[in-house]
PDB file of C-alpha atoms in Angstrom:
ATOM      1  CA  UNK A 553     -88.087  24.664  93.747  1.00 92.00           C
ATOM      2  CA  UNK A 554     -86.122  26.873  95.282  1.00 93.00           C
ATOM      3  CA  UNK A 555     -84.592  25.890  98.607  1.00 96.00           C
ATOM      4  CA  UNK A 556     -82.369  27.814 101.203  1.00 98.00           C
ATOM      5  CA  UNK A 557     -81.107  25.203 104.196  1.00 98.00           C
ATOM      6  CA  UNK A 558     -79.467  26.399 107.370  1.00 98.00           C
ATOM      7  CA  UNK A 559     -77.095  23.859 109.653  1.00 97.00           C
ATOM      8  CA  UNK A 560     -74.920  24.880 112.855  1.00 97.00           C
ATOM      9  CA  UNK A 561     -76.813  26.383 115.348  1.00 96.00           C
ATOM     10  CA  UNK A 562     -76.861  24.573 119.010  1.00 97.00           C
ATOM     11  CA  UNK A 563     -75.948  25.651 122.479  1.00 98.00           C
ATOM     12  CA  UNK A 564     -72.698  27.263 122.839  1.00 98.00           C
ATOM     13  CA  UNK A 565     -71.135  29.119 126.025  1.00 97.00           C
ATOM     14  CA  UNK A 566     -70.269  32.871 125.912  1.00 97.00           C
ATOM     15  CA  UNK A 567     -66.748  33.573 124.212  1.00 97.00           C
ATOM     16  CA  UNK A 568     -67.748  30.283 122.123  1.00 98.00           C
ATOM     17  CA  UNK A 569     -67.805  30.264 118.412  1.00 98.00           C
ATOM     18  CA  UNK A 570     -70.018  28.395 115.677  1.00 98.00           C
ATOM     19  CA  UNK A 571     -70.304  28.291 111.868  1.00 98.00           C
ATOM     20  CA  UNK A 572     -73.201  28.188 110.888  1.00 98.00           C
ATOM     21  CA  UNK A 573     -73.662  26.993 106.989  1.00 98.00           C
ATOM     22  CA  UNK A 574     -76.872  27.380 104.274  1.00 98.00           C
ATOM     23  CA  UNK A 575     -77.267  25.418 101.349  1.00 98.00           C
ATOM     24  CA  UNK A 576     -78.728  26.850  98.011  1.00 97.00           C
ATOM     25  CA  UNK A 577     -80.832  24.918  95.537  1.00 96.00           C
ATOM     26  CA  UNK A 578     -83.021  25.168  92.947  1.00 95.00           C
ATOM     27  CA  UNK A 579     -81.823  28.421  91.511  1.00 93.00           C
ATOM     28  CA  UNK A 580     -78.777  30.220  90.112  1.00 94.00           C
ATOM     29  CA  UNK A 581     -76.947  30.747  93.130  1.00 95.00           C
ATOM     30  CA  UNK A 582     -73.736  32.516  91.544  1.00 94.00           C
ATOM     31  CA  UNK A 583     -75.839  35.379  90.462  1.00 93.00           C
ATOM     32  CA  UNK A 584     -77.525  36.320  93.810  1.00 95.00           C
ATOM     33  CA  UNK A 585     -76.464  38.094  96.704  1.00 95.00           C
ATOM     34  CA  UNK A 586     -77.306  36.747 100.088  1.00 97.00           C
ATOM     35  CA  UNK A 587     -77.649  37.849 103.542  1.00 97.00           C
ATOM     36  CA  UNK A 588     -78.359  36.309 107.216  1.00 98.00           C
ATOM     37  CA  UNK A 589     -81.314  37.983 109.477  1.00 98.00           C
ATOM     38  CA  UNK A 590     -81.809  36.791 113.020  1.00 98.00           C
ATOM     39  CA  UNK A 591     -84.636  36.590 114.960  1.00 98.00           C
ATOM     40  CA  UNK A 592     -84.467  36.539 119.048  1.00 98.00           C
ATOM     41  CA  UNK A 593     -87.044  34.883 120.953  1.00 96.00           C
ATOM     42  CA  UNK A 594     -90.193  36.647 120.347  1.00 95.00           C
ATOM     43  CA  UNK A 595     -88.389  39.730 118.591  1.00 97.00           C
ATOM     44  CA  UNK A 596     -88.406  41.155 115.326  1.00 97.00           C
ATOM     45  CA  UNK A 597     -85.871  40.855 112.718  1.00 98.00           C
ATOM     46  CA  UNK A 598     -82.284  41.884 112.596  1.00 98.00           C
ATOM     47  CA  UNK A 599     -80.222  41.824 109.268  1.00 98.00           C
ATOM     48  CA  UNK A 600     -77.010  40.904 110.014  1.00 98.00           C
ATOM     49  CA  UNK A 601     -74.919  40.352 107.302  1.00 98.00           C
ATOM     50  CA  UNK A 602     -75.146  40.394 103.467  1.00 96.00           C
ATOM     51  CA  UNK A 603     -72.581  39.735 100.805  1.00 96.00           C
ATOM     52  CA  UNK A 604     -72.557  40.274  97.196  1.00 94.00           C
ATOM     53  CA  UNK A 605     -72.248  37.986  94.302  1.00 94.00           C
ATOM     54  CA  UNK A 606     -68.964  37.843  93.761  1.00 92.00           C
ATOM     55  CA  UNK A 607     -68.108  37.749  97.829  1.00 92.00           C
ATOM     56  CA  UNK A 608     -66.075  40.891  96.945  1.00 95.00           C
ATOM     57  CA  UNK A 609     -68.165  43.412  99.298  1.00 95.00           C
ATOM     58  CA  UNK A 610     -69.661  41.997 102.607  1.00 97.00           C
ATOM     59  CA  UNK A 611     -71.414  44.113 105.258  1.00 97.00           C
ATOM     60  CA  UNK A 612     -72.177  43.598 108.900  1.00 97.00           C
ATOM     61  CA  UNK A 613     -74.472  45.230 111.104  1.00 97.00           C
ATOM     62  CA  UNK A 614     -72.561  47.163 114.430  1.00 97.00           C
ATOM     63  CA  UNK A 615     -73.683  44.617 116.818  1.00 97.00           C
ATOM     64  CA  UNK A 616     -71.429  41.784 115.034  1.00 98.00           C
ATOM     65  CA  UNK A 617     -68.733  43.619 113.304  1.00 97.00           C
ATOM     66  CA  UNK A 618     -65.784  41.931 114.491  1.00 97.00           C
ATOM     67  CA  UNK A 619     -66.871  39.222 115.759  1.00 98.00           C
ATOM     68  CA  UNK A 620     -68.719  37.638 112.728  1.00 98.00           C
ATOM     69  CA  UNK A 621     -67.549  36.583 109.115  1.00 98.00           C
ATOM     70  CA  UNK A 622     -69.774  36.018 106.207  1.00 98.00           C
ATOM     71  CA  UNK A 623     -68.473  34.616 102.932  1.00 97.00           C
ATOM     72  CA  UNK A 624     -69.788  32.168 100.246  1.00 97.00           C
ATOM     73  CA  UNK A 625     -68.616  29.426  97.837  1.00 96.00           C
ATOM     74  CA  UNK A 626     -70.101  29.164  94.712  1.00 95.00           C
ATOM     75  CA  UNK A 627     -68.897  26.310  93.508  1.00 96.00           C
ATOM     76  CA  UNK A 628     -70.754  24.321  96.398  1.00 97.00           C
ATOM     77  CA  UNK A 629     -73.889  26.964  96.506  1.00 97.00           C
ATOM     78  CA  UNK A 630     -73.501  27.774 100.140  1.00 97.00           C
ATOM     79  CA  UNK A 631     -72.745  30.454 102.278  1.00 98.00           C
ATOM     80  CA  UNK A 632     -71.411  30.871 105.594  1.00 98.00           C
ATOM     81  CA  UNK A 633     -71.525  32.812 109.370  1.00 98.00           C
ATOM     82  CA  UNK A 634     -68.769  32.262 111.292  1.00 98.00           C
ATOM     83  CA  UNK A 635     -69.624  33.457 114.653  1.00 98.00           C
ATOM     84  CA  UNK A 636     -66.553  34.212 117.455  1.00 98.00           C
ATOM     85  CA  UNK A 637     -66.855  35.974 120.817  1.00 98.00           C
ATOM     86  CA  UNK A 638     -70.730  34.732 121.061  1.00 98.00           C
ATOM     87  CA  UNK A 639     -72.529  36.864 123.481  1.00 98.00           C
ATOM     88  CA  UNK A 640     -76.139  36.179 125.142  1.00 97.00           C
ATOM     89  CA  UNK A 641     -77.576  38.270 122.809  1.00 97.00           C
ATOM     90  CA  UNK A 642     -76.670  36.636 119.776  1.00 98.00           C
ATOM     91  CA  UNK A 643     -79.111  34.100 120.976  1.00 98.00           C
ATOM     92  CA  UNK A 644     -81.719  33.835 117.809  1.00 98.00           C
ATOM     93  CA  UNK A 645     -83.118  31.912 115.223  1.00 98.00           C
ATOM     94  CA  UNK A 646     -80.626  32.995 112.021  1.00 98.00           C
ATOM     95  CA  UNK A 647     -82.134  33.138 108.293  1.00 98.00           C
ATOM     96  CA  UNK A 648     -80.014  32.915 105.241  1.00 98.00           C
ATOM     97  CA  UNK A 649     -82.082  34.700 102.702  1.00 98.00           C
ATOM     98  CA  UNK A 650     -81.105  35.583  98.811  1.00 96.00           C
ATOM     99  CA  UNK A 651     -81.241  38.797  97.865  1.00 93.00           C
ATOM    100  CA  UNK A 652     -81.882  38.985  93.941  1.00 87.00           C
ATOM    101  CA  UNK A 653     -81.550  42.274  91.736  1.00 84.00           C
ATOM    102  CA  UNK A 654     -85.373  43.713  91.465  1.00 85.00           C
ATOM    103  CA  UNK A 655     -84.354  46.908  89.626  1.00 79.00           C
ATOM    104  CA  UNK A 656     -81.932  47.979  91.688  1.00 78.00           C
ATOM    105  CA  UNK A 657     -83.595  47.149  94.617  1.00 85.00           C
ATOM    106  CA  UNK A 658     -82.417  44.210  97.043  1.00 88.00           C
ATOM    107  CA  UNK A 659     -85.515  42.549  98.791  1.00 94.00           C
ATOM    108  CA  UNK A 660     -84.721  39.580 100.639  1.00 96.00           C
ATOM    109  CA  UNK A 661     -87.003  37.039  98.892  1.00 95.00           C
ATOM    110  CA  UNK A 662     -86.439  33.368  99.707  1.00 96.00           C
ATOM    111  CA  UNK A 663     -85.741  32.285 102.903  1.00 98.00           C
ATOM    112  CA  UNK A 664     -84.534  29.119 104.951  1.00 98.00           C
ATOM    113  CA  UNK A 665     -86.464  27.542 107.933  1.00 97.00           C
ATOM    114  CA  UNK A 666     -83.434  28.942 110.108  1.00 97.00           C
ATOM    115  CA  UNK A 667     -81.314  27.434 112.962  1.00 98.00           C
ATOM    116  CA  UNK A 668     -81.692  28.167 116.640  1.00 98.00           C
ATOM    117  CA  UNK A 669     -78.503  29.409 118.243  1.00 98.00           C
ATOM    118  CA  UNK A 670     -78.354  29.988 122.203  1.00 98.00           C
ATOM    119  CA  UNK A 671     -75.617  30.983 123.462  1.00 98.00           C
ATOM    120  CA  UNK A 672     -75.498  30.167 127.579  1.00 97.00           C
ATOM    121  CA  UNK A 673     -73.163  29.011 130.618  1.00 95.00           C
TER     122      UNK A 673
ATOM    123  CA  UNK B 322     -78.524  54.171 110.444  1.00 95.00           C
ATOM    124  CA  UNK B 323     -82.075  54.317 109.018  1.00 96.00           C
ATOM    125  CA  UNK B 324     -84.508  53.767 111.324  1.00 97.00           C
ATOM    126  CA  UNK B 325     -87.378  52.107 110.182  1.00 98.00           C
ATOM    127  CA  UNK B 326     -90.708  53.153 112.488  1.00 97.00           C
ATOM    128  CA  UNK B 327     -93.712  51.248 111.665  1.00 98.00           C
ATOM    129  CA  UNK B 328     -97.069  51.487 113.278  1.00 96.00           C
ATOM    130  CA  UNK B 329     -99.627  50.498 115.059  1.00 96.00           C
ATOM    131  CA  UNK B 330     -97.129  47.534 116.411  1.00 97.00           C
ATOM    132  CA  UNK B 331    -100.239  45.550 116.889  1.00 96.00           C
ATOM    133  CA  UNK B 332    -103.660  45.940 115.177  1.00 95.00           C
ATOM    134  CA  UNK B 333    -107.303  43.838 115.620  1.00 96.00           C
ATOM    135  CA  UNK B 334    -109.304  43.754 112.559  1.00 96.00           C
ATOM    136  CA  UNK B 335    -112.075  41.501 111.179  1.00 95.00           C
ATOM    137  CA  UNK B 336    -112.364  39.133 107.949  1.00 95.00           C
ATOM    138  CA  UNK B 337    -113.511  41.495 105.251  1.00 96.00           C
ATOM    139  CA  UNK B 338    -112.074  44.258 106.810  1.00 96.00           C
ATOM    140  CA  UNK B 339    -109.687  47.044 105.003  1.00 97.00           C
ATOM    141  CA  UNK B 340    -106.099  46.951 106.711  1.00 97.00           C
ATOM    142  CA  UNK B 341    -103.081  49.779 106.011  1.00 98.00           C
ATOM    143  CA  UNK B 342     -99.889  49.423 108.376  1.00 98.00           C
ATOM    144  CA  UNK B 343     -97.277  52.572 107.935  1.00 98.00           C
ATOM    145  CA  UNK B 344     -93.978  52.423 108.051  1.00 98.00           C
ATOM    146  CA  UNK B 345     -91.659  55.849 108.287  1.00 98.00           C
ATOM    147  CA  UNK B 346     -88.024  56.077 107.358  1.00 98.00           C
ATOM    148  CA  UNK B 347     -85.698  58.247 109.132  1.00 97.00           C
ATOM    149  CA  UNK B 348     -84.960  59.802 106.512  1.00 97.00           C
ATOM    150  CA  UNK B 349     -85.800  59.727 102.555  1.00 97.00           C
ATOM    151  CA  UNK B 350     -85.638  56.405 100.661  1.00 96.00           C
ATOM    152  CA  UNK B 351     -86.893  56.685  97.612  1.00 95.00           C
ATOM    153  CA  UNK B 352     -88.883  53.534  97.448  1.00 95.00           C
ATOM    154  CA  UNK B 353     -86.351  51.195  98.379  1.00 96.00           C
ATOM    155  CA  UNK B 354     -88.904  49.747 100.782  1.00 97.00           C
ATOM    156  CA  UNK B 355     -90.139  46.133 100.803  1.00 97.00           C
ATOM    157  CA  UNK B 356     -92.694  44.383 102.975  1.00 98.00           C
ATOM    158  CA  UNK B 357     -92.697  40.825 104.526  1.00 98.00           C
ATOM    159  CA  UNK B 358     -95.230  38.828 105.989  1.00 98.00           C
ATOM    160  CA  UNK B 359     -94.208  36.351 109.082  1.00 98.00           C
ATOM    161  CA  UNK B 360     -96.247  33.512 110.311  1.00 97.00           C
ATOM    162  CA  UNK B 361     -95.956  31.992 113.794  1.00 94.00           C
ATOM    163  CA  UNK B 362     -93.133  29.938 114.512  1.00 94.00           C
ATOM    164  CA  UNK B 363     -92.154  30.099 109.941  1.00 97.00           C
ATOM    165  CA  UNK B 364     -89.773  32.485 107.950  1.00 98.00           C
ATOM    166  CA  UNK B 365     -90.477  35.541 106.964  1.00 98.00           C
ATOM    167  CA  UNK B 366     -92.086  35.357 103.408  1.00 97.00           C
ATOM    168  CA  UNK B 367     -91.635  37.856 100.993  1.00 97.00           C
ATOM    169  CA  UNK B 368     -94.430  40.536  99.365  1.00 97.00           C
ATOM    170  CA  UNK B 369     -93.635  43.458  98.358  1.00 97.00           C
ATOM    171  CA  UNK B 370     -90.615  45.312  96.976  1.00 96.00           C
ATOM    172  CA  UNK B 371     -89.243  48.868  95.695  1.00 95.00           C
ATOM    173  CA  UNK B 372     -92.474  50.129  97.670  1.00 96.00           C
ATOM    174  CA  UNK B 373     -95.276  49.435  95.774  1.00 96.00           C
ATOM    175  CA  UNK B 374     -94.548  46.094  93.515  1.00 96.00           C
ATOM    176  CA  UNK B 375     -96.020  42.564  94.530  1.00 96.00           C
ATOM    177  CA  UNK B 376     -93.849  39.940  94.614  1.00 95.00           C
ATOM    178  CA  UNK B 377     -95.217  37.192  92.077  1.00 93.00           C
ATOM    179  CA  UNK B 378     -97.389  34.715  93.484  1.00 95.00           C
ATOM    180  CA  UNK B 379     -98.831  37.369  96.050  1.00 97.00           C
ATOM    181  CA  UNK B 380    -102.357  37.615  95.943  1.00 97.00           C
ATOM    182  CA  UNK B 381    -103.751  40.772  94.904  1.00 97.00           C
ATOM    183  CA  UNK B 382    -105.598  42.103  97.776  1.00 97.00           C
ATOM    184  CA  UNK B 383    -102.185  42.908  99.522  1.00 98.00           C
ATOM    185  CA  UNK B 384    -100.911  46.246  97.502  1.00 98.00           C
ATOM    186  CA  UNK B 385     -98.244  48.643  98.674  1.00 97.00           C
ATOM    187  CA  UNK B 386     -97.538  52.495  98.645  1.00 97.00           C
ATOM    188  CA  UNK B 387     -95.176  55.561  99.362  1.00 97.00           C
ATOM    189  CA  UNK B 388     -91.934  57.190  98.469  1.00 97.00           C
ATOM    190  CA  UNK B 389     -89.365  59.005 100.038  1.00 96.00           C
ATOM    191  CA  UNK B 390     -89.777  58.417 103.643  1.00 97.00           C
ATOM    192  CA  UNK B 391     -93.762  57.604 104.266  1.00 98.00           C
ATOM    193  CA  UNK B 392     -95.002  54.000 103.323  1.00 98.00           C
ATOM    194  CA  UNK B 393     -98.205  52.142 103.785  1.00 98.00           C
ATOM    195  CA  UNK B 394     -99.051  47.899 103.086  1.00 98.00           C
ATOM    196  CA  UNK B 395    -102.749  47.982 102.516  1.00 98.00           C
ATOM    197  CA  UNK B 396    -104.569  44.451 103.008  1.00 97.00           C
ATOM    198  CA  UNK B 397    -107.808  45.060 101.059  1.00 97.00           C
ATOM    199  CA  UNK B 398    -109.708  42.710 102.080  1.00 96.00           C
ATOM    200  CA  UNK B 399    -108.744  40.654 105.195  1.00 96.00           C
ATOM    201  CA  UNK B 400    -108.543  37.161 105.008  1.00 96.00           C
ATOM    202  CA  UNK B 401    -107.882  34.371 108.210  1.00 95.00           C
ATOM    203  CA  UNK B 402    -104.798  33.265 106.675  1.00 95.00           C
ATOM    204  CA  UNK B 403    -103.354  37.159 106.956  1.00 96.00           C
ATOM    205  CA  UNK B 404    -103.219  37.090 110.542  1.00 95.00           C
ATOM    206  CA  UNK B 405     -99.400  37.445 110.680  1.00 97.00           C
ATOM    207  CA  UNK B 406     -96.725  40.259 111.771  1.00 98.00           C
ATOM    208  CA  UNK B 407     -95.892  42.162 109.147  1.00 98.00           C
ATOM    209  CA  UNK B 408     -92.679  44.009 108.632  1.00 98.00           C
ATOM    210  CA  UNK B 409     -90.827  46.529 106.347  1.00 98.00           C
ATOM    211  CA  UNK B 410     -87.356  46.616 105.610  1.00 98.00           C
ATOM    212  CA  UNK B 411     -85.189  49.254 103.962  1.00 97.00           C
ATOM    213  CA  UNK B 412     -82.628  48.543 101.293  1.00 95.00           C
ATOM    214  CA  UNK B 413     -81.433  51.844 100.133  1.00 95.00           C
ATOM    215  CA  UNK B 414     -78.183  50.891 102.177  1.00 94.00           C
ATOM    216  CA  UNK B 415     -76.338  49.026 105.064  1.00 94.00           C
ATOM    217  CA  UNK B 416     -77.286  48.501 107.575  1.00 95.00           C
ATOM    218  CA  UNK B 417     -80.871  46.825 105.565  1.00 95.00           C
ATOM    219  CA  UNK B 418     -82.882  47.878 108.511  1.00 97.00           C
ATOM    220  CA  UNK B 419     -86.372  46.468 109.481  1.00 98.00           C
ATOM    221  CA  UNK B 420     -89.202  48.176 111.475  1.00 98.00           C
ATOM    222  CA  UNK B 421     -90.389  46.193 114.491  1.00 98.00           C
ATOM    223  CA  UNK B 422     -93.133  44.740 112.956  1.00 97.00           C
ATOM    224  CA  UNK B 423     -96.790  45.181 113.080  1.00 98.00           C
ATOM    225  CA  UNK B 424     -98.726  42.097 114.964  1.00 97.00           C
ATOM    226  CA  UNK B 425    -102.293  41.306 112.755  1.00 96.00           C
ATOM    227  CA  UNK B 426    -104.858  39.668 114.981  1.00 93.00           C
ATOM    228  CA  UNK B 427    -108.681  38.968 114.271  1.00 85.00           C
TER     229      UNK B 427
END
């Protein structure tokens, strides 16, 4: 069964940081990409970061570039967010989703329950 | 950026009922559109990819349509357990945008 599981979030103060972590089971994690979405309360979804197989190309959306870092290892199935210079805004509930090969095509297709980050004074 | 427009953003329907949500790229996209379905308060959960193909395990009354920048997720038959938002998402590059969502109610 395939299983995506997100640690980190909590209640952090603006200018804080967090890493936020998501473990990978159940498939063959070295050959999938992976990205995090966010969710704020009662929003839609945001991508916010995705990074390929090998961790050589990683891409952030505008609204974290800068201040976030993805990367993954593959030797302990995981990838990471490191999150510095958090803003109110980042406040959301953060997916890590894998993103396998459909043809060319990226769909996100399995996702973790996601952590809660809030970010307030 | 894409922008990914979908529409309605909310939508009333009954149990039997033939659904189609639209979604409209900024620009053209081939069909590097998929389609999510999100339950209250769960992760998004995945349907539909490069437009038109269901993702296995995806029962057959939810089908998908469209190239270049026009898209539809049809619901051919609503069931109870389809009241969700639904959402598509471009992948045909970075930033993989999402349209705000369409809100299914019965």
């Amino acid at each position: 069964e395939v299983q995506l599981v997100e640690s980190g979030g909590g209640l952090v103060k603006p200018g804080g940081s967090l890493r936020l972590s998501c473990a990978a089971s159940g498939f063959t994690f070295s050959i999938y990409s992976m990205t995090w979405v966010r969710q704020a309360p009662g929003k839609g979804l945001e991508w916010v970061s995705f990074i390929s197989i090998s961790g050589s190309d990683i891409y952030y959306a505008d609204s974290v570039k800068g201040r976030f870092t993805m990367s993954r290892d593959n030797a302990k199935n995981s990838v990471y967010l490191q999150m510095n210079s958090l803003r109110a805004e980042d406040t959301a509930v953060y997916y890590c989703a894998s993103s396998g090969n459909y043809g060319g095509n990226n769909p996100f297709d399995n996702w973790g329950q996601g952590t809660l980050v809030t970010v307030s004074s | 950026d894409i922008q990914m427009t979908q529409s309605p953003s909310s939508l009333s329907a009954s149990v039997g009922d033939r659904v189609t949500i639209t979604c409209r790229a900024s620009q053209g996209i081939s069909t590097y559109v998929n389609w999510y379905q999100q339950k209250p308060g769960k992760a998004p959960n995945f349907l539909i990819f490069a437009a038109s193909s269901l993702q296995s395990g995806v029962p057959s009354r939810f089908s998908g349509s469209g190239s270049g920048a026009d898209f539809t997720l049809t619901i051919s038959s609503l069931q109870p357990e389809d009241i969700a938002t639904y959402y598509c998402q471009q992948s045909y590059t970075t930033p993989y945008t999402f349209g705000q969502g369409t809100k299914l109610e019965i």
